[in-house]
PDB file of C-alpha atoms in Angstrom:
ATOM      1  CA  MET A  41      -0.295  -0.050   0.104  1.00 42.00           C
ATOM      2  CA  PRO A  42       1.549   3.556  -0.627  1.00 48.00           C
ATOM      3  CA  ARG A  43       2.489   5.445   2.433  1.00 55.00           C
ATOM      4  CA  ASN A  44       1.014   8.715   3.129  1.00 51.00           C
ATOM      5  CA  LEU A  45       4.136  10.162   4.129  1.00 54.00           C
ATOM      6  CA  SER A  46       2.222  13.785   4.912  1.00 54.00           C
ATOM      7  CA  ALA A  47       0.366  11.920   8.053  1.00 59.00           C
ATOM      8  CA  MET A  48       3.784   9.924   9.124  1.00 64.00           C
ATOM      9  CA  SER A  49       4.882  10.709  12.546  1.00 68.00           C
ATOM     10  CA  ASP A  50       8.589  11.502  13.273  1.00 70.00           C
ATOM     11  CA  GLU A  51       9.138   8.021  14.597  1.00 78.00           C
ATOM     12  CA  ASP A  52       7.521   6.434  11.266  1.00 74.00           C
ATOM     13  CA  TRP A  53       9.791   8.850   9.475  1.00 78.00           C
ATOM     14  CA  ILE A  54      12.992   7.828  10.896  1.00 82.00           C
ATOM     15  CA  THR A  55      11.950   3.885  10.807  1.00 83.00           C
ATOM     16  CA  LEU A  56      11.221   4.786   7.035  1.00 82.00           C
ATOM     17  CA  ARG A  57      14.444   6.568   6.471  1.00 86.00           C
ATOM     18  CA  SER A  58      16.405   3.625   7.972  1.00 91.00           C
ATOM     19  CA  GLN A  59      14.747   1.458   5.831  1.00 91.00           C
ATOM     20  CA  GLN A  60      15.730   2.927   2.810  1.00 92.00           C
ATOM     21  CA  THR A  61      19.278   3.386   3.965  1.00 93.00           C
ATOM     22  CA  ILE A  62      19.962  -0.114   4.547  1.00 95.00           C
ATOM     23  CA  ALA A  63      17.761  -1.148   1.431  1.00 95.00           C
ATOM     24  CA  ALA A  64      20.008   1.311  -0.678  1.00 95.00           C
ATOM     25  CA  SER A  65      23.168   0.452   1.114  1.00 96.00           C
ATOM     26  CA  VAL A  66      22.905  -3.266   0.344  1.00 96.00           C
ATOM     27  CA  MET A  67      21.476  -2.660  -3.414  1.00 96.00           C
ATOM     28  CA  LEU A  68      24.609  -0.853  -3.538  1.00 96.00           C
ATOM     29  CA  GLY A  69      27.218  -2.805  -1.902  1.00 97.00           C
ATOM     30  CA  ILE A  70      26.344  -6.023  -4.130  1.00 97.00           C
ATOM     31  CA  GLY A  71      26.110  -4.445  -7.225  1.00 96.00           C
ATOM     32  CA  LEU A  72      29.379  -2.744  -7.037  1.00 97.00           C
ATOM     33  CA  ILE A  73      30.938  -5.919  -5.993  1.00 96.00           C
ATOM     34  CA  GLY A  74      29.414  -7.628  -8.971  1.00 95.00           C
ATOM     35  CA  LEU A  75      30.198  -4.595 -11.276  1.00 96.00           C
ATOM     36  CA  ALA A  76      34.146  -5.025 -10.485  1.00 93.00           C
ATOM     37  CA  ILE A  77      33.700  -8.658 -11.044  1.00 93.00           C
ATOM     38  CA  ASN A  78      32.030  -8.868 -14.174  1.00 93.00           C
ATOM     39  CA  LEU A  79      33.873  -6.016 -15.519  1.00 93.00           C
ATOM     40  CA  SER A  80      37.261  -7.509 -14.797  1.00 89.00           C
ATOM     41  CA  ALA A  81      35.780 -10.707 -16.662  1.00 87.00           C
ATOM     42  CA  VAL A  82      35.428  -8.530 -19.805  1.00 89.00           C
ATOM     43  CA  PHE A  83      38.884  -6.855 -19.496  1.00 86.00           C
ATOM     44  CA  LEU A  84      40.675 -10.128 -19.354  1.00 83.00           C
ATOM     45  CA  SER A  85      38.607 -11.222 -21.959  1.00 80.00           C
ATOM     46  CA  PHE A  86      40.635  -8.765 -24.270  1.00 79.00           C
ATOM     47  CA  ARG A  87      43.988  -9.329 -22.320  1.00 77.00           C
ATOM     48  CA  VAL A  88      44.150 -13.265 -21.746  1.00 76.00           C
ATOM     49  CA  ARG A  89      45.469 -14.910 -25.289  1.00 74.00           C
ATOM     50  CA  ALA A  90      43.489 -18.138 -24.667  1.00 70.00           C
ATOM     51  CA  LEU A  91      40.181 -16.097 -24.553  1.00 74.00           C
ATOM     52  CA  ARG A  92      40.407 -14.248 -28.081  1.00 76.00           C
ATOM     53  CA  SER A  93      38.117 -17.177 -29.343  1.00 81.00           C
ATOM     54  CA  PRO A  94      34.587 -17.189 -29.781  1.00 85.00           C
ATOM     55  CA  PHE A  95      33.963 -18.680 -26.368  1.00 83.00           C
ATOM     56  CA  GLY A  96      36.068 -15.801 -25.404  1.00 84.00           C
ATOM     57  CA  LYS A  97      33.791 -13.009 -26.976  1.00 88.00           C
ATOM     58  CA  LEU A  98      30.725 -14.508 -25.946  1.00 89.00           C
ATOM     59  CA  MET A  99      31.758 -14.513 -22.490  1.00 88.00           C
ATOM     60  CA  ALA A 100      32.765 -10.874 -22.617  1.00 90.00           C
ATOM     61  CA  VAL A 101      29.055 -10.056 -24.138  1.00 92.00           C
ATOM     62  CA  HIS A 102      27.236 -12.076 -21.224  1.00 92.00           C
ATOM     63  CA  CYS A 103      29.307 -10.358 -18.565  1.00 93.00           C
ATOM     64  CA  ILE A 104      28.422  -6.930 -20.030  1.00 95.00           C
ATOM     65  CA  SER A 105      24.888  -7.888 -19.461  1.00 95.00           C
ATOM     66  CA  ASP A 106      25.493  -8.712 -16.047  1.00 95.00           C
ATOM     67  CA  ALA A 107      27.440  -5.623 -15.526  1.00 96.00           C
ATOM     68  CA  ALA A 108      25.104  -3.502 -17.162  1.00 96.00           C
ATOM     69  CA  ILE A 109      22.068  -4.940 -15.063  1.00 97.00           C
ATOM     70  CA  LEU A 110      24.223  -4.347 -11.776  1.00 97.00           C
ATOM     71  CA  ALA A 111      24.785  -0.901 -12.678  1.00 97.00           C
ATOM     72  CA  ILE A 112      21.148  -0.284 -12.746  1.00 97.00           C
ATOM     73  CA  PHE A 113      20.773  -1.783  -9.555  1.00 97.00           C
ATOM     74  CA  SER A 114      23.665   0.291  -8.079  1.00 96.00           C
ATOM     75  CA  PHE A 115      23.260   3.719  -9.890  1.00 95.00           C
ATOM     76  CA  TRP A 116      19.279   3.857 -10.463  1.00 95.00           C
ATOM     77  CA  CYS A 117      17.503   1.551  -7.759  1.00 95.00           C
ATOM     78  CA  ALA A 118      19.875   2.386  -4.838  1.00 95.00           C
ATOM     79  CA  THR A 119      20.238   6.135  -5.410  1.00 94.00           C
ATOM     80  CA  ARG A 120      16.169   6.253  -6.084  1.00 93.00           C
ATOM     81  CA  THR A 121      15.682   4.143  -2.496  1.00 94.00           C
ATOM     82  CA  PHE A 122      18.129   6.493  -0.789  1.00 92.00           C
ATOM     83  CA  LEU A 123      16.603   9.706  -1.782  1.00 89.00           C
ATOM     84  CA  GLY A 124      13.045   8.265  -1.662  1.00 84.00           C
ATOM     85  CA  TYR A 125      11.659   8.913  -4.993  1.00 84.00           C
ATOM     86  CA  LEU A 126       8.210   7.594  -5.437  1.00 78.00           C
ATOM     87  CA  ASP A 127       7.397   7.983  -8.927  1.00 79.00           C
ATOM     88  CA  HIS A 128       8.049   4.672  -9.777  1.00 79.00           C
ATOM     89  CA  ASP A 129       5.282   4.779 -12.604  1.00 78.00           C
ATOM     90  CA  SER A 130       7.098   7.747 -14.321  1.00 87.00           C
ATOM     91  CA  LEU A 131       8.088   7.327 -18.005  1.00 89.00           C
ATOM     92  CA  LEU A 132      11.575   7.280 -17.002  1.00 91.00           C
ATOM     93  CA  SER A 133      11.079   4.711 -14.651  1.00 92.00           C
ATOM     94  CA  ARG A 134       9.274   2.660 -17.132  1.00 92.00           C
ATOM     95  CA  LYS A 135      11.739   2.813 -19.997  1.00 93.00           C
ATOM     96  CA  VAL A 136      14.745   2.302 -17.207  1.00 94.00           C
ATOM     97  CA  GLY A 137      12.974  -1.186 -16.640  1.00 94.00           C
ATOM     98  CA  GLN A 138      12.501  -2.066 -20.192  1.00 94.00           C
ATOM     99  CA  VAL A 139      16.435  -1.392 -20.649  1.00 95.00           C
ATOM    100  CA  SER A 140      16.976  -3.797 -17.658  1.00 95.00           C
ATOM    101  CA  LEU A 141      14.619  -6.455 -19.201  1.00 94.00           C
ATOM    102  CA  PHE A 142      16.810  -6.117 -22.495  1.00 96.00           C
ATOM    103  CA  PHE A 143      20.082  -6.634 -20.634  1.00 96.00           C
ATOM    104  CA  TRP A 144      18.284  -9.677 -18.984  1.00 95.00           C
ATOM    105  CA  PHE A 145      17.375 -11.412 -21.816  1.00 95.00           C
ATOM    106  CA  THR A 146      20.610 -10.372 -23.562  1.00 95.00           C
ATOM    107  CA  SER A 147      22.236 -12.567 -20.461  1.00 94.00           C
ATOM    108  CA  ILE A 148      20.136 -15.888 -21.027  1.00 93.00           C
ATOM    109  CA  TYR A 149      20.526 -15.409 -24.827  1.00 94.00           C
ATOM    110  CA  SER A 150      24.053 -15.621 -24.181  1.00 92.00           C
ATOM    111  CA  GLN A 151      24.321 -18.531 -22.073  1.00 90.00           C
ATOM    112  CA  LEU A 152      22.527 -20.349 -24.552  1.00 92.00           C
ATOM    113  CA  VAL A 153      24.641 -18.932 -27.603  1.00 92.00           C
ATOM    114  CA  ILE A 154      27.459 -20.104 -25.491  1.00 88.00           C
ATOM    115  CA  ALA A 155      26.101 -23.532 -24.902  1.00 88.00           C
ATOM    116  CA  LEU A 156      25.407 -23.854 -28.638  1.00 90.00           C
ATOM    117  CA  ASN A 157      29.151 -23.041 -29.210  1.00 88.00           C
ATOM    118  CA  ARG A 158      30.190 -25.833 -27.125  1.00 83.00           C
ATOM    119  CA  CYS A 159      27.817 -28.178 -28.587  1.00 86.00           C
ATOM    120  CA  THR A 160      28.585 -27.231 -32.146  1.00 88.00           C
ATOM    121  CA  LEU A 161      32.271 -27.738 -31.823  1.00 83.00           C
ATOM    122  CA  LEU A 162      32.031 -30.998 -30.418  1.00 81.00           C
ATOM    123  CA  LEU A 163      29.320 -32.281 -32.760  1.00 85.00           C
ATOM    124  CA  LEU A 164      29.484 -30.478 -35.950  1.00 85.00           C
ATOM    125  CA  PRO A 165      33.264 -29.219 -36.232  1.00 85.00           C
ATOM    126  CA  ASN A 166      32.599 -28.047 -39.973  1.00 86.00           C
ATOM    127  CA  VAL A 167      29.254 -25.789 -39.207  1.00 86.00           C
ATOM    128  CA  TYR A 168      31.285 -24.789 -36.037  1.00 86.00           C
ATOM    129  CA  ASN A 169      33.863 -23.166 -38.213  1.00 85.00           C
ATOM    130  CA  LYS A 170      31.322 -21.679 -41.073  1.00 85.00           C
ATOM    131  CA  ILE A 171      29.246 -19.971 -38.011  1.00 87.00           C
ATOM    132  CA  PHE A 172      31.546 -19.270 -35.129  1.00 86.00           C
ATOM    133  CA  GLU A 173      34.673 -18.905 -36.351  1.00 81.00           C
ATOM    134  CA  GLY A 174      34.913 -15.521 -37.997  1.00 78.00           C
ATOM    135  CA  HIS A 175      31.313 -14.654 -37.791  1.00 86.00           C
ATOM    136  CA  THR A 176      30.881 -14.375 -34.014  1.00 89.00           C
ATOM    137  CA  ARG A 177      30.068 -10.709 -34.306  1.00 90.00           C
ATOM    138  CA  LEU A 178      27.573 -11.472 -36.676  1.00 92.00           C
ATOM    139  CA  VAL A 179      26.065 -14.368 -33.960  1.00 93.00           C
ATOM    140  CA  ILE A 180      26.359 -11.624 -31.148  1.00 94.00           C
ATOM    141  CA  LEU A 181      24.204  -8.858 -33.484  1.00 94.00           C
ATOM    142  CA  VAL A 182      21.641 -11.556 -34.588  1.00 95.00           C
ATOM    143  CA  TYR A 183      20.819 -12.420 -30.725  1.00 94.00           C
ATOM    144  CA  TRP A 184      21.003  -8.979 -29.529  1.00 95.00           C
ATOM    145  CA  CYS A 185      18.634  -7.828 -32.060  1.00 95.00           C
ATOM    146  CA  ILE A 186      16.234 -10.541 -31.112  1.00 94.00           C
ATOM    147  CA  CYS A 187      16.286  -9.118 -27.577  1.00 94.00           C
ATOM    148  CA  LEU A 188      15.623  -6.069 -28.718  1.00 93.00           C
ATOM    149  CA  LEU A 189      12.227  -7.366 -30.012  1.00 92.00           C
ATOM    150  CA  HIS A 190      11.576  -8.999 -26.881  1.00 89.00           C
ATOM    151  CA  ALA A 191      12.413  -5.545 -25.265  1.00 90.00           C
ATOM    152  CA  CYS A 192       9.649  -3.897 -27.383  1.00 90.00           C
ATOM    153  CA  VAL A 193       7.010  -5.789 -25.936  1.00 90.00           C
ATOM    154  CA  TYR A 194       7.106  -3.751 -23.264  1.00 90.00           C
ATOM    155  CA  PHE A 195       6.173  -0.606 -25.168  1.00 88.00           C
ATOM    156  CA  GLY A 196       2.331  -2.033 -25.334  1.00 86.00           C
ATOM    157  CA  GLU A 197      -0.317  -0.271 -22.966  1.00 85.00           C
ATOM    158  CA  GLY A 198       0.066  -1.791 -19.654  1.00 87.00           C
ATOM    159  CA  CYS A 199       3.320  -4.193 -20.281  1.00 91.00           C
ATOM    160  CA  ASP A 200       5.390  -2.149 -18.030  1.00 92.00           C
ATOM    161  CA  PHE A 201       7.933  -3.163 -15.676  1.00 94.00           C
ATOM    162  CA  TYR A 202       9.679  -0.508 -13.337  1.00 94.00           C
ATOM    163  CA  TYR A 203      11.079  -0.510  -9.854  1.00 95.00           C
ATOM    164  CA  ASN A 204       9.203   0.688  -7.019  1.00 92.00           C
ATOM    165  CA  SER A 205      11.234   2.369  -4.547  1.00 90.00           C
ATOM    166  CA  GLU A 206       8.660   2.443  -1.818  1.00 87.00           C
ATOM    167  CA  VAL A 207       8.607  -1.389  -1.456  1.00 89.00           C
ATOM    168  CA  PHE A 208      12.172  -2.026  -2.813  1.00 92.00           C
ATOM    169  CA  HIS A 209      11.302  -4.300  -5.461  1.00 90.00           C
ATOM    170  CA  TRP A 210      10.778  -4.669  -9.151  1.00 94.00           C
ATOM    171  CA  GLN A 211       7.367  -5.541 -10.230  1.00 92.00           C
ATOM    172  CA  PHE A 212       5.444  -6.078 -13.753  1.00 93.00           C
ATOM    173  CA  ALA A 213       2.465  -3.518 -13.906  1.00 91.00           C
ATOM    174  CA  GLU A 214      -0.512  -4.681 -12.372  1.00 89.00           C
ATOM    175  CA  SER A 215      -2.560  -4.950 -15.696  1.00 91.00           C
ATOM    176  CA  PRO A 216      -3.430  -8.306 -17.934  1.00 91.00           C
ATOM    177  CA  CYS A 217      -0.469  -7.351 -20.685  1.00 93.00           C
ATOM    178  CA  GLY A 218       1.649  -6.591 -17.254  1.00 91.00           C
ATOM    179  CA  GLU A 219       0.798 -10.025 -15.953  1.00 91.00           C
ATOM    180  CA  ALA A 220       0.624 -11.997 -19.249  1.00 92.00           C
ATOM    181  CA  VAL A 221       4.253 -10.760 -20.284  1.00 93.00           C
ATOM    182  CA  GLY A 222       5.571 -11.340 -16.797  1.00 92.00           C
ATOM    183  CA  PHE A 223       4.752 -14.893 -16.294  1.00 92.00           C
ATOM    184  CA  TRP A 224       4.860 -16.086 -20.145  1.00 92.00           C
ATOM    185  CA  LEU A 225       7.763 -13.996 -21.424  1.00 91.00           C
ATOM    186  CA  ASP A 226       9.872 -13.558 -18.337  1.00 92.00           C
ATOM    187  CA  PHE A 227       9.192 -16.952 -15.932  1.00 92.00           C
ATOM    188  CA  ILE A 228       8.172 -19.652 -18.380  1.00 93.00           C
ATOM    189  CA  TYR A 229      10.347 -18.445 -21.484  1.00 93.00           C
ATOM    190  CA  GLY A 230      13.390 -17.788 -19.344  1.00 91.00           C
ATOM    191  CA  CYS A 231      12.876 -21.153 -17.250  1.00 90.00           C
ATOM    192  CA  THR A 232      12.885 -22.717 -20.988  1.00 93.00           C
ATOM    193  CA  ILE A 233      16.017 -21.221 -21.850  1.00 92.00           C
ATOM    194  CA  CYS A 234      18.001 -22.384 -18.765  1.00 88.00           C
ATOM    195  CA  ILE A 235      16.886 -25.730 -18.862  1.00 89.00           C
ATOM    196  CA  ILE A 236      17.718 -26.151 -22.555  1.00 91.00           C
ATOM    197  CA  VAL A 237      21.364 -24.722 -21.473  1.00 88.00           C
ATOM    198  CA  LEU A 238      21.478 -27.515 -19.204  1.00 85.00           C
ATOM    199  CA  VAL A 239      20.456 -29.926 -21.652  1.00 88.00           C
ATOM    200  CA  LEU A 240      23.207 -28.699 -24.098  1.00 87.00           C
ATOM    201  CA  ASP A 241      25.688 -28.868 -21.475  1.00 82.00           C
ATOM    202  CA  PHE A 242      25.102 -32.042 -20.456  1.00 82.00           C
ATOM    203  CA  ILE A 243      25.078 -33.425 -24.357  1.00 84.00           C
ATOM    204  CA  CYS A 244      28.521 -31.763 -24.360  1.00 81.00           C
ATOM    205  CA  ILE A 245      29.717 -33.564 -21.174  1.00 77.00           C
ATOM    206  CA  VAL A 246      28.487 -37.151 -22.506  1.00 79.00           C
ATOM    207  CA  MET A 247      30.247 -35.993 -26.008  1.00 78.00           C
ATOM    208  CA  THR A 248      33.684 -35.504 -24.248  1.00 74.00           C
ATOM    209  CA  ARG A 249      33.569 -38.403 -22.199  1.00 71.00           C
ATOM    210  CA  LYS A 250      33.334 -40.600 -25.496  1.00 74.00           C
ATOM    211  CA  ASN A 251      35.890 -38.740 -27.033  1.00 68.00           C
ATOM    212  CA  ASN A 252      38.219 -39.264 -24.188  1.00 64.00           C
ATOM    213  CA  LYS A 253      37.182 -42.538 -24.084  1.00 65.00           C
ATOM    214  CA  LYS A 254      38.543 -43.148 -27.773  1.00 62.00           C
ATOM    215  CA  ILE A 255      42.261 -41.524 -27.227  1.00 60.00           C
ATOM    216  CA  ALA A 256      42.736 -42.955 -23.604  1.00 56.00           C
ATOM    217  CA  GLY A 257      44.974 -45.493 -24.994  1.00 55.00           C
ATOM    218  CA  ALA A 258      47.126 -42.778 -26.342  1.00 53.00           C
ATOM    219  CA  MET A 259      47.025 -40.652 -23.167  1.00 53.00           C
ATOM    220  CA  GLN A 260      48.896 -40.760 -20.127  1.00 55.00           C
ATOM    221  CA  SER A 261      47.629 -41.505 -16.701  1.00 57.00           C
ATOM    222  CA  VAL A 262      48.179 -37.629 -15.857  1.00 59.00           C
ATOM    223  CA  GLU A 263      46.460 -36.428 -18.881  1.00 57.00           C
ATOM    224  CA  ILE A 264      43.719 -38.258 -18.138  1.00 56.00           C
ATOM    225  CA  ASN A 265      43.285 -37.205 -14.761  1.00 62.00           C
ATOM    226  CA  ARG A 266      43.392 -33.604 -15.724  1.00 63.00           C
ATOM    227  CA  ARG A 267      40.773 -34.109 -18.476  1.00 58.00           C
ATOM    228  CA  ALA A 268      38.435 -35.685 -15.700  1.00 59.00           C
ATOM    229  CA  ARG A 269      38.982 -32.546 -13.541  1.00 65.00           C
ATOM    230  CA  ARG A 270      38.221 -30.161 -16.356  1.00 62.00           C
ATOM    231  CA  GLU A 271      34.994 -32.310 -17.200  1.00 61.00           C
ATOM    232  CA  ALA A 272      33.916 -32.079 -13.321  1.00 62.00           C
ATOM    233  CA  GLN A 273      34.739 -28.387 -13.125  1.00 67.00           C
ATOM    234  CA  PHE A 274      32.915 -28.162 -16.688  1.00 64.00           C
ATOM    235  CA  MET A 275      29.573 -30.050 -15.170  1.00 65.00           C
ATOM    236  CA  ILE A 276      29.542 -28.229 -12.143  1.00 72.00           C
ATOM    237  CA  GLN A 277      29.694 -24.696 -13.730  1.00 74.00           C
ATOM    238  CA  ALA A 278      27.156 -25.326 -16.052  1.00 69.00           C
ATOM    239  CA  CYS A 279      24.390 -26.897 -13.526  1.00 74.00           C
ATOM    240  CA  CYS A 280      25.398 -23.845 -10.745  1.00 82.00           C
ATOM    241  CA  THR A 281      24.908 -21.088 -13.805  1.00 81.00           C
ATOM    242  CA  GLY A 282      21.688 -22.839 -14.910  1.00 80.00           C
ATOM    243  CA  PHE A 283      20.247 -23.627 -11.257  1.00 84.00           C
ATOM    244  CA  LEU A 284      21.054 -19.888 -10.269  1.00 89.00           C
ATOM    245  CA  PHE A 285      18.896 -18.456 -12.832  1.00 90.00           C
ATOM    246  CA  THR A 286      16.392 -20.950 -12.507  1.00 88.00           C
ATOM    247  CA  VAL A 287      16.120 -20.239  -8.960  1.00 91.00           C
ATOM    248  CA  MET A 288      16.041 -16.556  -9.452  1.00 93.00           C
ATOM    249  CA  LEU A 289      13.244 -16.749 -11.647  1.00 92.00           C
ATOM    250  CA  PHE A 290      11.350 -19.228  -9.071  1.00 92.00           C
ATOM    251  CA  SER A 291      12.068 -16.530  -6.166  1.00 94.00           C
ATOM    252  CA  PHE A 292      10.842 -13.481  -8.384  1.00 94.00           C
ATOM    253  CA  HIS A 293       7.826 -15.167  -9.845  1.00 91.00           C
ATOM    254  CA  TYR A 294       6.516 -17.444  -7.060  1.00 91.00           C
ATOM    255  CA  LEU A 295       8.117 -16.995  -3.594  1.00 93.00           C
ATOM    256  CA  SER A 296       7.678 -13.188  -3.744  1.00 92.00           C
ATOM    257  CA  LYS A 297       3.586 -13.934  -4.132  1.00 90.00           C
ATOM    258  CA  ILE A 298       3.753 -16.039  -0.820  1.00 93.00           C
ATOM    259  CA  VAL A 299       5.852 -14.338   1.672  1.00 92.00           C
ATOM    260  CA  SER A 300       4.486 -11.002   2.956  1.00 87.00           C
ATOM    261  CA  GLY A 301       6.134  -7.928   4.343  1.00 88.00           C
ATOM    262  CA  ILE A 302       8.248  -5.295   2.624  1.00 90.00           C
ATOM    263  CA  TRP A 303      11.878  -7.133   3.245  1.00 94.00           C
ATOM    264  CA  SER A 304      10.293 -10.576   2.368  1.00 94.00           C
ATOM    265  CA  VAL A 305       9.184  -9.593  -0.779  1.00 93.00           C
ATOM    266  CA  ALA A 306      12.393  -7.601  -1.552  1.00 94.00           C
ATOM    267  CA  ALA A 307      14.527 -10.179  -0.774  1.00 95.00           C
ATOM    268  CA  THR A 308      12.507 -12.854  -3.213  1.00 95.00           C
ATOM    269  CA  THR A 309      12.940 -10.385  -6.018  1.00 94.00           C
ATOM    270  CA  THR A 310      15.405  -7.718  -5.794  1.00 94.00           C
ATOM    271  CA  LEU A 311      17.847  -9.076  -3.893  1.00 95.00           C
ATOM    272  CA  MET A 312      17.524 -12.866  -5.549  1.00 95.00           C
ATOM    273  CA  TRP A 313      17.828 -11.056  -9.241  1.00 95.00           C
ATOM    274  CA  GLU A 314      21.013  -8.806  -7.973  1.00 96.00           C
ATOM    275  CA  LEU A 315      22.784 -11.692  -6.347  1.00 95.00           C
ATOM    276  CA  ALA A 316      22.168 -14.171  -9.222  1.00 94.00           C
ATOM    277  CA  HIS A 317      24.123 -11.676 -11.505  1.00 95.00           C
ATOM    278  CA  LEU A 318      26.889 -11.324  -8.895  1.00 95.00           C
ATOM    279  CA  GLY A 319      27.054 -14.960  -8.522  1.00 93.00           C
ATOM    280  CA  ASP A 320      27.155 -15.602 -12.185  1.00 91.00           C
ATOM    281  CA  GLY A 321      30.571 -13.778 -12.375  1.00 90.00           C
ATOM    282  CA  VAL A 322      31.712 -15.382  -9.131  1.00 91.00           C
ATOM    283  CA  ILE A 323      30.858 -19.014 -10.856  1.00 88.00           C
ATOM    284  CA  LEU A 324      33.038 -17.626 -14.098  1.00 85.00           C
ATOM    285  CA  PHE A 325      35.955 -17.066 -12.229  1.00 84.00           C
ATOM    286  CA  ALA A 326      35.673 -19.913  -9.858  1.00 82.00           C
ATOM    287  CA  PHE A 327      35.738 -22.069 -12.698  1.00 79.00           C
ATOM    288  CA  ASN A 328      37.991 -20.457 -15.474  1.00 77.00           C
ATOM    289  CA  ASN A 329      41.550 -21.651 -14.682  1.00 73.00           C
ATOM    290  CA  GLU A 330      43.074 -18.759 -16.908  1.00 69.00           C
ATOM    291  CA  LEU A 331      40.964 -15.873 -15.108  1.00 73.00           C
ATOM    292  CA  ARG A 332      41.519 -17.005 -11.744  1.00 71.00           C
ATOM    293  CA  LYS A 333      45.355 -16.992 -12.312  1.00 71.00           C
ATOM    294  CA  VAL A 334      45.554 -13.845 -13.499  1.00 71.00           C
ATOM    295  CA  THR A 335      43.150 -12.813 -10.743  1.00 68.00           C
ATOM    296  CA  PHE A 336      46.070 -13.194  -8.369  1.00 66.00           C
ATOM    297  CA  LYS A 337      48.724 -11.808 -10.061  1.00 67.00           C
ATOM    298  CA  PRO A 338      48.403  -8.001 -10.263  1.00 62.00           C
ATOM    299  CA  ARG A 339      51.558  -7.324 -11.807  1.00 63.00           C
ATOM    300  CA  ILE A 340      50.162  -9.388 -15.009  1.00 60.00           C
ATOM    301  CA  PHE A 341      46.590  -8.010 -14.469  1.00 58.00           C
ATOM    302  CA  PHE A 342      47.678  -4.829 -15.037  1.00 59.00           C
ATOM    303  CA  GLY A 343      50.657  -5.191 -17.587  1.00 57.00           C
ATOM    304  CA  ILE A 344      50.545  -3.949 -20.987  1.00 47.00           C
ATOM    305  CA  THR A 345      51.083  -7.152 -23.363  1.00 50.00           C
ATOM    306  CA  THR A 346      48.827  -9.605 -24.146  1.00 54.00           C
ATOM    307  CA  ILE A 347      48.763 -12.672 -21.348  1.00 53.00           C
ATOM    308  CA  SER A 348      49.408 -16.030 -22.524  1.00 55.00           C
ATOM    309  CA  SER A 349      49.556 -19.464 -21.065  1.00 50.00           C
ATOM    310  CA  GLU A 350      53.466 -19.437 -20.827  1.00 50.00           C
ATOM    311  CA  ALA A 351      53.375 -16.033 -19.074  1.00 47.00           C
ATOM    312  CA  LEU A 352      50.827 -17.539 -16.532  1.00 47.00           C
ATOM    313  CA  VAL A 353      53.164 -21.088 -16.054  1.00 45.00           C
ATOM    314  CA  THR A 354      56.325 -18.728 -16.067  1.00 43.00           C
ATOM    315  CA  THR A 355      54.679 -16.652 -13.285  1.00 40.00           C
ATOM    316  CA  LYS A 356      54.084 -19.686 -11.322  1.00 39.00           C
ATOM    317  CA  VAL A 357      57.764 -21.375 -11.522  1.00 32.00           C
ATOM    318  CA  ARG A 358      59.084 -18.064 -10.142  1.00 36.00           C
ATOM    319  CA  SER A 359      56.646 -17.620  -7.513  1.00 31.00           C
ATOM    320  CA  ILE A 360      57.529 -21.044  -6.319  1.00 30.00           C
ATOM    321  CA  LEU A 361      61.114 -20.290  -6.620  1.00 29.00           C
TER     322      LEU A 361
END
């Protein structure tokens, strides 16, 4: 329910300001941490030579989408919450919500294209060379155009999405169109893409294991163990990312409807959405050896030359000596 600010007592006003400060601080803190992680991944995708590949470009676009959403949380939501702006139904607020949904779609579509990139490389290498090698930018342009079409849906009357600083959470317009696009386009369609990504990643794991068995006789046990560890990391990373976004969608569209209270609803919507994009960056660093190695070597991270695998190995040996 809207708050009648003019009828508030001094005690209620102090309580409100305290709630706004806490909510804004949490959003800003999580947003800035997530921004730093995802922008670091984008930066390293251009610096690490091993990531100068179709996968590296797609990863960079995915991290840019995460960073854009976290920037909206940090500089739009947190600011409006702290300053107490209540014009959440204004034209500007609705357009910012539209932009946030565009980057949300680019984020999940990036996951889908990355999964297709891996599958195509394993199953159809000739098709992979035709589509991804040399045409990655075109692939990115195509699915970004699709995301723009998704975002255009929210130009419809009553199909708005905005951040309500009065109750600290994002919401779709309370109208037939708002409820329809929120359920079908955001929840059902988003969950479907996450499930498809998990299936494609599972196919990649199965195919990789089959290929390893074929060449196991020509490999040493050390190499076999190394490949097994990489497969395990790949499987855990794929499952974590898909599970994270699925849980976020379930929390946003279902849990938020069965909880009560401002803080509970804000936690199951705004907080879960922000944490999902923060966690996405953390998962990327946790399961990518090249990114993780550079992170703990500032001298290489801020260097001028491109980072090669040999440089990482050399640095590691020198640190041991």
